[in-house]
Each structure stands twice: as C-alpha cells, then as structure tokens.
Amino acid sequence: MLPHLIVLGAPGSGKGTQALKLVDTLGYKHVSTGDLLRAEIKNGSELGQKVSSIIARGDLVGDEIVLELLKKNCEVTKYSYIFDGFPRNAVQAAMLEDHLLKGTRKLAVYFKLDLEMLLQRIVNRRSCPSCGEIFNLQSKKPKKDDTCDKCGAQGLVHRKDDNEDVVKNRLDVFRENNEPLLAYYKNASVMAELDASKNEKDVFESLKNLLQ
Ligand code: AMP
C-alpha cells in the first residue's frame, strides 16, 4: 500500500490539482475537507447551514466538526489517501494521527510558494462542476470557453470564497497556523517539501520522486 499523503500549503499552492493527478496515475483516494464542507452546504444539511457563513468569511470551521466529517468519509485501512485541506493547524495534525493514521505509513509534503503569487492564482481559479479539474484563467485556460477540457462539462465554477477580500483572510489564517503545523511533521520526521512555483508537470515529477 502506498503511504498516506498529507498535502500542506497555502490555498492556491496547487495541492488539489496535483492530488487529482495522483488519483489518476497511482490510484490514490483524494479527500478534501473543503470539498466535503461545500457538499454539505449544497445539500442544505444542518452541518452545511452551520458552517456556510464561516467558510464565506474564510475562517476555519471548528476542528472537531471537520474531524468527524473526515472520519465519515475515509477508510484508511483499505485505501491510500491524499489528505487535502486537513490538517490546517497543529491541533488537527494531532487529531489526524490519533484518530486515523496511528501506525500507518505517511508522508507530509509542503507545497512551498511565495504568498505574493497566490492572490492572482486564486482569484483566477475555476473548477469543473463535474470532475473537479482545476483551471486558471491566466495560466491554465480551458481550451473552449467555460468548458472542461477533461470531461466536457459546461459552466466552470468560481468559488465564492475565491474573491480578493476573502482570499486575503484565508491567507492570514494560513500564515498564522502554518509554522506550528510544519513543525509537527518535522518533529515526526515525515516531512518533505517541494517548490510549488514550478509548472504543473514539474511539480508532479517532484511529488512522484518524493513518493518513491
Ligand atoms: P479549501 O477548499 O481547503 O480551501 O477550504 C475552504 C474552506 O473550508 C476553508 O477556508 C475553511 O473555512 C473550511 N475548511 C476546509 N478544511 C478545513 C479544516 N481542516 N479545518 C477548518 N476549516 C476547514
């Protein structure tokens, strides 16, 4: 079984894009807590109603809430997972270890990127409503306007929390939590990093090398 992979990095650093490539090529399962929370909001569930204003502001949802959602949505003894968006802080890292990953093989990879590059990356991000493929109106335009290159679905989605004001807050929240989070995985000796400013293909090669 491949080691579980914990992808760390700011919003827009390319974690989700690379996770999808690993799913396609190596057979990983991808679990994104952001996607799970957005699905709850879309379904209008009680949980969705509780978290929607928090997400709209770009703040973090409570650790316990997200942990429960994560536990419901993965079977870590059966499959190798890419954890995307969880953990967001050192408390969540300890939760992930205690409740899900104790005794399993794992690697945490930090997608290192100059935060100044991120604002533009994120406000131009669009995603496919059907297969989740991620585009960028500047650096990775869909070949046909508003249509997914991969599956042909129409109407690429611009996330509500990908607007400039909210992104600024999300980056502040990231800055506050990132150092202790990286320190957690450094202490556990399961930490690697890659240069996330490179193009998509090169980042993918670096990621695969780390997994070998
Ligand atoms: P993402 O798609 O990972 O950028 O997450 C979108 C939003 O969902 C974040 O800005 C948070 O409001 C919320 N969220 C996602 N994952 C977590 C988490 N692990 N802990 C707390 N909030 C989260």
Short mmCIF file of C-alpha atoms and ligand atoms in Angstrom, two decimals:
data_model
loop_
_atom_site.label_atom_id
_atom_site.label_comp_id
_atom_site.label_asym_id
_atom_site.label_seq_id
_atom_site.Cartn_x
_atom_site.Cartn_y
_atom_site.Cartn_z
CA MET A 1 0.00 0.00 0.00
CA LEU A 2 1.24 3.50 -0.84
CA PRO A 3 1.90 5.78 2.15
CA HIS A 4 -0.93 8.14 3.05
CA LEU A 5 -0.06 11.58 1.75
CA ILE A 6 -0.78 14.78 3.63
CA VAL A 7 -0.53 17.78 1.32
CA LEU A 8 0.27 21.05 3.09
CA GLY A 9 0.41 24.54 1.67
CA ALA A 10 -1.50 27.77 1.24
CA PRO A 11 -4.78 27.94 -0.65
CA GLY A 12 -3.87 28.09 -4.34
CA SER A 13 -0.48 26.39 -3.96
CA GLY A 14 -1.59 23.58 -6.31
CA LYS A 15 -2.30 20.80 -3.79
CA GLY A 16 -5.72 19.95 -5.22
CA THR A 17 -4.51 19.91 -8.84
CA GLN A 18 -1.64 17.57 -8.00
CA ALA A 19 -3.86 15.37 -5.84
CA LEU A 20 -6.16 14.74 -8.82
CA LYS A 21 -3.15 13.76 -10.94
CA LEU A 22 -2.04 11.24 -8.31
CA VAL A 23 -5.54 9.79 -8.18
CA ASP A 24 -5.45 9.28 -11.96
CA THR A 25 -1.95 7.82 -12.11
CA LEU A 26 -1.24 6.00 -8.83
CA GLY A 27 -4.74 5.13 -7.65
CA TYR A 28 -4.82 7.27 -4.52
CA LYS A 29 -8.14 8.29 -3.00
CA HIS A 30 -8.45 12.05 -2.56
CA VAL A 31 -10.24 13.53 0.40
CA SER A 32 -10.61 17.31 0.55
CA THR A 33 -12.29 18.72 3.64
CA GLY A 34 -13.12 21.89 1.70
CA ASP A 35 -14.99 19.80 -0.90
CA LEU A 36 -16.79 17.83 1.83
CA LEU A 37 -17.88 21.04 3.57
CA ARG A 38 -19.04 22.63 0.30
CA ALA A 39 -21.08 19.48 -0.46
CA GLU A 40 -22.79 19.83 2.95
CA ILE A 41 -23.65 23.45 2.14
CA LYS A 42 -25.00 22.47 -1.27
CA ASN A 43 -27.18 19.75 0.28
CA GLY A 44 -28.55 22.25 2.80
CA SER A 45 -27.73 19.88 5.69
CA GLU A 46 -27.74 21.07 9.28
CA LEU A 47 -23.94 20.96 9.25
CA GLY A 48 -23.89 22.90 5.97
CA GLN A 49 -26.09 25.63 7.43
CA LYS A 50 -23.84 25.85 10.48
CA VAL A 51 -20.61 26.29 8.51
CA SER A 52 -21.63 28.33 5.48
CA SER A 53 -21.03 31.79 6.96
CA ILE A 54 -17.68 30.70 8.44
CA ILE A 55 -16.49 29.48 5.03
CA ALA A 56 -17.83 32.58 3.30
CA ARG A 57 -15.61 34.70 5.59
CA GLY A 58 -12.57 32.50 5.02
CA ASP A 59 -12.27 31.50 8.69
CA LEU A 60 -11.70 27.96 9.91
CA VAL A 61 -14.57 25.66 10.88
CA GLY A 62 -14.21 24.01 14.32
CA ASP A 63 -11.60 21.25 14.48
CA GLU A 64 -14.00 18.60 15.88
CA ILE A 65 -16.64 19.24 13.22
CA VAL A 66 -14.17 18.77 10.40
CA LEU A 67 -12.59 15.71 12.02
CA GLU A 68 -15.98 13.97 12.27
CA LEU A 69 -16.72 14.71 8.63
CA LEU A 70 -13.32 13.36 7.63
CA LYS A 71 -13.74 10.18 9.67
CA LYS A 72 -17.08 9.50 7.98
CA ASN A 73 -15.50 9.84 4.55
CA CYS A 74 -12.40 7.69 4.58
CA GLU A 75 -11.37 4.10 5.14
CA VAL A 76 -7.69 4.37 5.86
CA THR A 77 -7.00 0.66 6.30
CA LYS A 78 -8.44 -0.13 2.88
CA TYR A 79 -7.07 2.64 0.66
CA SER A 80 -4.16 5.09 0.50
CA TYR A 81 -5.44 8.67 0.89
CA ILE A 82 -4.34 12.12 -0.02
CA PHE A 83 -5.45 14.41 2.78
CA ASP A 84 -6.06 17.82 1.24
CA GLY A 85 -7.13 20.73 3.48
CA PHE A 86 -6.81 18.73 6.68
CA PRO A 87 -4.88 19.33 8.88
CA ARG A 88 -4.97 23.14 8.91
CA ASN A 89 -3.24 23.56 12.29
CA ALA A 90 -1.14 21.56 14.76
CA VAL A 91 -4.20 20.53 16.81
CA GLN A 92 -5.76 18.95 13.70
CA ALA A 93 -2.45 17.24 12.86
CA ALA A 94 -2.50 15.53 16.26
CA MET A 95 -6.18 14.60 15.74
CA LEU A 96 -5.44 13.08 12.35
CA GLU A 97 -2.69 10.99 13.88
CA ASP A 98 -4.66 9.88 16.96
CA HIS A 99 -7.97 9.16 15.25
CA LEU A 100 -7.00 7.93 11.80
CA LEU A 101 -3.34 7.45 10.95
CA LYS A 102 -1.65 5.96 14.02
CA GLY A 103 0.61 3.09 12.96
CA THR A 104 0.21 3.77 9.21
CA ARG A 105 2.91 4.85 6.72
CA LYS A 106 2.58 8.51 5.83
CA LEU A 107 4.35 11.44 4.22
CA ALA A 108 3.56 15.14 4.63
CA VAL A 109 4.55 17.30 1.66
CA TYR A 110 4.67 21.08 1.92
CA PHE A 111 3.93 22.97 -1.31
CA LYS A 112 6.25 25.91 -0.78
CA LEU A 113 5.31 29.10 -2.61
CA ASP A 114 5.77 32.84 -2.30
CA LEU A 115 2.46 34.03 -0.85
CA GLU A 116 2.55 37.13 -3.07
CA MET A 117 1.95 34.88 -6.09
CA LEU A 118 -1.14 33.41 -4.59
CA LEU A 119 -3.73 36.15 -4.71
CA GLN A 120 -3.71 36.26 -8.52
CA ARG A 121 -3.64 32.49 -8.76
CA ILE A 122 -6.69 32.09 -6.58
CA VAL A 123 -8.93 34.84 -7.93
CA ASN A 124 -8.45 33.38 -11.43
CA ARG A 125 -9.15 29.80 -10.35
CA ARG A 126 -12.12 27.95 -11.85
CA SER A 127 -13.10 24.32 -11.35
CA CYS A 128 -15.17 21.76 -13.23
CA PRO A 129 -18.52 21.10 -11.51
CA SER A 130 -18.43 17.51 -12.70
CA CYS A 131 -14.89 16.02 -12.48
CA GLY A 132 -13.24 18.67 -10.29
CA GLU A 133 -10.46 19.54 -12.78
CA ILE A 134 -8.93 22.89 -11.84
CA PHE A 135 -8.26 25.67 -14.37
CA ASN A 136 -6.80 29.15 -14.19
CA LEU A 137 -7.98 31.94 -16.47
CA GLN A 138 -4.40 33.20 -16.81
CA SER A 139 -2.08 30.22 -16.58
CA LYS A 140 -4.26 27.21 -17.47
CA LYS A 141 -7.16 28.41 -19.60
CA PRO A 142 -9.77 25.89 -20.73
CA LYS A 143 -9.38 25.27 -24.49
CA LYS A 144 -13.04 26.14 -25.06
CA ASP A 145 -14.59 28.97 -23.01
CA ASP A 146 -16.27 27.80 -19.83
CA THR A 147 -15.93 24.10 -20.77
CA CYS A 148 -13.89 21.42 -19.01
CA ASP A 149 -11.03 20.06 -21.19
CA LYS A 150 -11.10 16.76 -19.34
CA CYS A 151 -14.78 15.74 -19.26
CA GLY A 152 -16.55 18.35 -21.43
CA ALA A 153 -18.85 19.64 -18.66
CA GLN A 154 -20.06 23.21 -19.09
CA GLY A 155 -20.13 26.06 -16.61
CA LEU A 156 -16.82 26.15 -14.75
CA VAL A 157 -17.26 27.23 -11.16
CA HIS A 158 -15.75 30.25 -9.45
CA ARG A 159 -15.79 29.54 -5.71
CA LYS A 160 -17.48 32.26 -3.67
CA ASP A 161 -14.57 32.34 -1.22
CA ASP A 162 -12.08 32.84 -4.08
CA ASN A 163 -12.70 36.61 -4.19
CA GLU A 164 -9.99 39.06 -3.17
CA ASP A 165 -11.25 40.07 0.31
CA VAL A 166 -11.92 36.54 1.47
CA VAL A 167 -8.69 35.21 -0.03
CA LYS A 168 -6.73 37.81 1.96
CA ASN A 169 -8.31 36.49 5.15
CA ARG A 170 -7.69 32.86 4.15
CA LEU A 171 -4.02 33.68 3.58
CA ASP A 172 -3.82 35.37 7.01
CA VAL A 173 -5.35 32.29 8.62
CA PHE A 174 -2.82 30.15 6.75
CA ARG A 175 0.14 32.30 7.88
CA GLU A 176 -0.95 32.10 11.50
CA ASN A 177 -1.12 28.30 11.55
CA ASN A 178 1.50 27.16 9.10
CA GLU A 179 4.73 27.21 11.14
CA PRO A 180 3.41 25.08 14.04
CA LEU A 181 1.83 22.70 11.53
CA LEU A 182 5.11 22.19 9.66
CA ALA A 183 6.93 21.81 12.99
CA TYR A 184 4.55 18.99 13.93
CA TYR A 185 5.51 16.94 10.87
CA LYS A 186 9.20 17.85 11.11
CA ASN A 187 9.22 16.51 14.67
CA ALA A 188 7.55 13.33 13.45
CA SER A 189 10.24 13.02 10.71
CA VAL A 190 7.69 12.53 7.93
CA MET A 191 8.07 15.93 6.32
CA ALA A 192 9.21 16.82 2.80
CA GLU A 193 8.77 19.96 0.71
CA LEU A 194 8.71 20.92 -2.95
CA ASP A 195 8.94 24.12 -4.96
CA ALA A 196 5.31 24.81 -5.87
CA SER A 197 6.18 27.81 -8.08
CA LYS A 198 7.25 25.44 -10.88
CA ASN A 199 4.84 24.43 -13.62
CA GLU A 200 2.25 21.72 -13.06
CA LYS A 201 4.25 18.99 -14.80
CA ASP A 202 7.49 19.67 -12.91
CA VAL A 203 5.69 19.80 -9.57
CA PHE A 204 4.13 16.45 -10.39
CA GLU A 205 7.57 14.96 -11.13
CA SER A 206 8.91 16.29 -7.80
CA LEU A 207 5.94 14.81 -5.99
CA LYS A 208 6.35 11.39 -7.60
CA ASN A 209 10.07 11.42 -6.72
CA LEU A 210 9.22 12.10 -3.09
CA LEU A 211 6.88 9.12 -3.08
CA GLN A 212 9.50 6.69 -4.38
P1 AMP B 1 -10.35 24.65 0.99
O1 AMP B 1 -11.21 24.12 -0.10
O2 AMP B 1 -9.41 23.63 1.55
O3 AMP B 1 -9.64 25.94 0.61
O4 AMP B 1 -11.32 25.03 2.20
C1 AMP B 1 -12.36 26.00 2.07
C2 AMP B 1 -12.83 26.43 3.44
O5 AMP B 1 -13.39 25.31 4.14
C3 AMP B 1 -11.75 26.98 4.37
O6 AMP B 1 -11.50 28.36 4.14
C4 AMP B 1 -12.38 26.73 5.73
O7 AMP B 1 -13.39 27.68 6.01
C5 AMP B 1 -13.07 25.38 5.52
N1 AMP B 1 -12.16 24.24 5.86
C6 AMP B 1 -11.67 23.31 4.99
N2 AMP B 1 -10.89 22.44 5.63
C7 AMP B 1 -10.88 22.82 6.93
C8 AMP B 1 -10.23 22.32 8.09
N3 AMP B 1 -9.41 21.27 8.04
N4 AMP B 1 -10.46 22.95 9.26
C9 AMP B 1 -11.27 24.02 9.34
N5 AMP B 1 -11.89 24.55 8.27
C10 AMP B 1 -11.70 23.96 7.08
#
